[in-house]
Amino acid sequence: MEAKAYLKYLRISPRKVQVVLDLIRGKDTDTAMAILKNTNRIASEPLTKLLKSAVANAEHNFGMDASNLYVSECFVCPGPILKRIMPRAKGSAFRINKRSSHVTMTVKEKEVR
């Protein structure tokens, strides 16, 4: 059984979020939480909230034990891009793309053998 949590329209570039997700993929939830709290990246704070949400979904909706959970899957997809312009010399303009992300996190229970 698995529990999912989604974070949509996060106003951080997907490249920046992907770096942090690679650190916690496959780790148990306590270790992943410790990694997120001690990582000095802007994406750490919203991903901490997302991990807490995924654990809460697992406990409440599926009755899983929180101490047996691990991050089985986490990925980021690009969201909509806000297109802005920056005035440049001689009346021209450069485009600035303000990117956003959609993050999905899945937690599963470890198989007891």
PDB file of C-alpha atoms in Angstrom:
ATOM      1  CA  MET A   1       0.000   0.000   0.000  1.00  0.00           C
ATOM      2  CA  GLU A   2       1.231   3.471  -0.746  1.00  0.00           C
ATOM      3  CA  ALA A   3       0.179   6.989   0.177  1.00  0.00           C
ATOM      4  CA  LYS A   4       0.754  10.033  -2.006  1.00  0.00           C
ATOM      5  CA  ALA A   5       0.943  13.761  -1.477  1.00  0.00           C
ATOM      6  CA  TYR A   6       1.075  16.465  -4.131  1.00  0.00           C
ATOM      7  CA  LEU A   7       2.486  19.973  -4.108  1.00  0.00           C
ATOM      8  CA  LYS A   8       1.347  22.007  -7.085  1.00  0.00           C
ATOM      9  CA  TYR A   9       2.385  25.416  -8.386  1.00  0.00           C
ATOM     10  CA  LEU A  10       5.513  25.657  -6.226  1.00  0.00           C
ATOM     11  CA  ARG A  11       7.278  28.838  -7.356  1.00  0.00           C
ATOM     12  CA  ILE A  12      10.738  27.253  -7.476  1.00  0.00           C
ATOM     13  CA  SER A  13      12.436  26.002 -10.608  1.00  0.00           C
ATOM     14  CA  PRO A  14      12.192  22.211 -11.118  1.00  0.00           C
ATOM     15  CA  ARG A  15      15.993  21.951 -11.384  1.00  0.00           C
ATOM     16  CA  LYS A  16      16.401  23.345  -7.874  1.00  0.00           C
ATOM     17  CA  VAL A  17      13.748  21.025  -6.433  1.00  0.00           C
ATOM     18  CA  GLN A  18      15.191  17.938  -8.169  1.00  0.00           C
ATOM     19  CA  VAL A  19      18.522  18.317  -6.349  1.00  0.00           C
ATOM     20  CA  VAL A  20      16.818  18.050  -2.952  1.00  0.00           C
ATOM     21  CA  LEU A  21      14.508  15.203  -4.016  1.00  0.00           C
ATOM     22  CA  ASP A  22      17.517  13.140  -5.080  1.00  0.00           C
ATOM     23  CA  LEU A  23      18.829  13.353  -1.500  1.00  0.00           C
ATOM     24  CA  ILE A  24      15.747  11.788   0.116  1.00  0.00           C
ATOM     25  CA  ARG A  25      14.579   9.226  -2.453  1.00  0.00           C
ATOM     26  CA  GLY A  26      14.615   5.723  -0.936  1.00  0.00           C
ATOM     27  CA  LYS A  27      15.290   6.876   2.640  1.00  0.00           C
ATOM     28  CA  ASP A  28      13.002   6.167   5.588  1.00  0.00           C
ATOM     29  CA  THR A  29      10.856   9.113   6.638  1.00  0.00           C
ATOM     30  CA  ASP A  30      12.791   9.981   9.817  1.00  0.00           C
ATOM     31  CA  THR A  31      16.088  10.113   7.920  1.00  0.00           C
ATOM     32  CA  ALA A  32      14.487  12.070   5.069  1.00  0.00           C
ATOM     33  CA  MET A  33      13.068  14.596   7.548  1.00  0.00           C
ATOM     34  CA  ALA A  34      16.500  15.043   9.160  1.00  0.00           C
ATOM     35  CA  ILE A  35      18.127  15.526   5.739  1.00  0.00           C
ATOM     36  CA  LEU A  36      15.536  18.139   4.749  1.00  0.00           C
ATOM     37  CA  LYS A  37      15.915  20.065   8.008  1.00  0.00           C
ATOM     38  CA  ASN A  38      19.701  20.238   7.635  1.00  0.00           C
ATOM     39  CA  THR A  39      19.866  20.977   3.904  1.00  0.00           C
ATOM     40  CA  ASN A  40      20.516  24.616   3.113  1.00  0.00           C
ATOM     41  CA  ARG A  41      18.312  24.854   0.006  1.00  0.00           C
ATOM     42  CA  ILE A  42      15.218  26.967  -0.605  1.00  0.00           C
ATOM     43  CA  ALA A  43      13.203  23.882  -1.630  1.00  0.00           C
ATOM     44  CA  SER A  44      13.783  22.136   1.711  1.00  0.00           C
ATOM     45  CA  GLU A  45      11.004  23.911   3.597  1.00  0.00           C
ATOM     46  CA  PRO A  46       8.094  23.125   1.222  1.00  0.00           C
ATOM     47  CA  LEU A  47       9.374  19.557   0.767  1.00  0.00           C
ATOM     48  CA  THR A  48       9.407  19.090   4.550  1.00  0.00           C
ATOM     49  CA  LYS A  49       5.736  20.064   4.647  1.00  0.00           C
ATOM     50  CA  LEU A  50       5.017  17.716   1.739  1.00  0.00           C
ATOM     51  CA  LEU A  51       6.732  14.794   3.493  1.00  0.00           C
ATOM     52  CA  LYS A  52       4.724  15.447   6.671  1.00  0.00           C
ATOM     53  CA  SER A  53       1.561  15.501   4.570  1.00  0.00           C
ATOM     54  CA  ALA A  54       2.419  12.187   2.891  1.00  0.00           C
ATOM     55  CA  VAL A  55       3.068  10.552   6.278  1.00  0.00           C
ATOM     56  CA  ALA A  56      -0.196  11.947   7.663  1.00  0.00           C
ATOM     57  CA  ASN A  57      -2.065  10.624   4.605  1.00  0.00           C
ATOM     58  CA  ALA A  58      -0.552   7.182   5.157  1.00  0.00           C
ATOM     59  CA  GLU A  59      -1.524   7.123   8.828  1.00  0.00           C
ATOM     60  CA  HIS A  60      -5.007   8.562   8.491  1.00  0.00           C
ATOM     61  CA  ASN A  61      -6.241   7.145   5.186  1.00  0.00           C
ATOM     62  CA  PHE A  62      -4.558   3.740   5.157  1.00  0.00           C
ATOM     63  CA  GLY A  63      -3.737   3.040   8.823  1.00  0.00           C
ATOM     64  CA  MET A  64      -0.013   2.541   8.171  1.00  0.00           C
ATOM     65  CA  ASP A  65       2.589   2.666  10.924  1.00  0.00           C
ATOM     66  CA  ALA A  66       4.585   5.905  10.684  1.00  0.00           C
ATOM     67  CA  SER A  67       7.807   4.292  11.943  1.00  0.00           C
ATOM     68  CA  ASN A  68       7.780   1.782   9.048  1.00  0.00           C
ATOM     69  CA  LEU A  69       7.428   4.277   6.205  1.00  0.00           C
ATOM     70  CA  TYR A  70      10.006   5.221   3.586  1.00  0.00           C
ATOM     71  CA  VAL A  71      10.024   7.576   0.588  1.00  0.00           C
ATOM     72  CA  SER A  72       9.468   5.161  -2.273  1.00  0.00           C
ATOM     73  CA  GLU A  73       8.992   7.664  -5.066  1.00  0.00           C
ATOM     74  CA  CYS A  74       9.406  11.406  -5.461  1.00  0.00           C
ATOM     75  CA  PHE A  75       9.599  13.428  -8.623  1.00  0.00           C
ATOM     76  CA  VAL A  76       9.059  16.917  -9.955  1.00  0.00           C
ATOM     77  CA  CYS A  77       7.345  18.019 -13.157  1.00  0.00           C
ATOM     78  CA  PRO A  78       7.459  21.523 -14.608  1.00  0.00           C
ATOM     79  CA  GLY A  79       4.429  23.675 -13.960  1.00  0.00           C
ATOM     80  CA  PRO A  80       3.268  26.761 -15.844  1.00  0.00           C
ATOM     81  CA  ILE A  81       5.846  29.410 -16.672  1.00  0.00           C
ATOM     82  CA  LEU A  82       5.208  33.066 -15.913  1.00  0.00           C
ATOM     83  CA  LYS A  83       6.708  35.001 -18.816  1.00  0.00           C
ATOM     84  CA  ARG A  84       8.043  38.454 -17.967  1.00  0.00           C
ATOM     85  CA  ILE A  85      10.211  40.930 -19.858  1.00  0.00           C
ATOM     86  CA  MET A  86      13.259  42.947 -18.837  1.00  0.00           C
ATOM     87  CA  PRO A  87      13.852  46.171 -20.764  1.00  0.00           C
ATOM     88  CA  ARG A  88      17.256  46.265 -22.443  1.00  0.00           C
ATOM     89  CA  ALA A  89      19.257  48.720 -24.513  1.00  0.00           C
ATOM     90  CA  LYS A  90      17.865  50.423 -27.635  1.00  0.00           C
ATOM     91  CA  GLY A  91      14.264  49.624 -26.824  1.00  0.00           C
ATOM     92  CA  SER A  92      14.646  45.853 -26.977  1.00  0.00           C
ATOM     93  CA  ALA A  93      13.471  43.407 -24.329  1.00  0.00           C
ATOM     94  CA  PHE A  94      14.722  40.116 -22.951  1.00  0.00           C
ATOM     95  CA  ARG A  95      12.357  37.457 -21.684  1.00  0.00           C
ATOM     96  CA  ILE A  96      12.503  36.261 -18.095  1.00  0.00           C
ATOM     97  CA  ASN A  97      10.880  32.881 -17.394  1.00  0.00           C
ATOM     98  CA  LYS A  98       9.643  32.451 -13.833  1.00  0.00           C
ATOM     99  CA  ARG A  99       9.292  28.698 -13.566  1.00  0.00           C
ATOM    100  CA  SER A 100       7.079  26.663 -11.242  1.00  0.00           C
ATOM    101  CA  SER A 101       6.961  23.020 -10.211  1.00  0.00           C
ATOM    102  CA  HIS A 102       4.520  20.226  -9.444  1.00  0.00           C
ATOM    103  CA  VAL A 103       5.991  17.782  -6.898  1.00  0.00           C
ATOM    104  CA  THR A 104       4.687  14.278  -6.148  1.00  0.00           C
ATOM    105  CA  MET A 105       5.846  12.242  -3.156  1.00  0.00           C
ATOM    106  CA  THR A 106       4.905   8.638  -2.407  1.00  0.00           C
ATOM    107  CA  VAL A 107       5.570   6.788   0.842  1.00  0.00           C
ATOM    108  CA  LYS A 108       5.297   3.029   1.332  1.00  0.00           C
ATOM    109  CA  GLU A 109       5.482   0.712   4.285  1.00  0.00           C
ATOM    110  CA  LYS A 110       8.559  -1.484   4.613  1.00  0.00           C
ATOM    111  CA  GLU A 111       7.887  -5.158   4.138  1.00  0.00           C
ATOM    112  CA  VAL A 112       8.416  -7.047   7.376  1.00  0.00           C
ATOM    113  CA  ARG A 113      10.147 -10.363   6.839  1.00  0.00           C
TER     114      ARG A 113
END
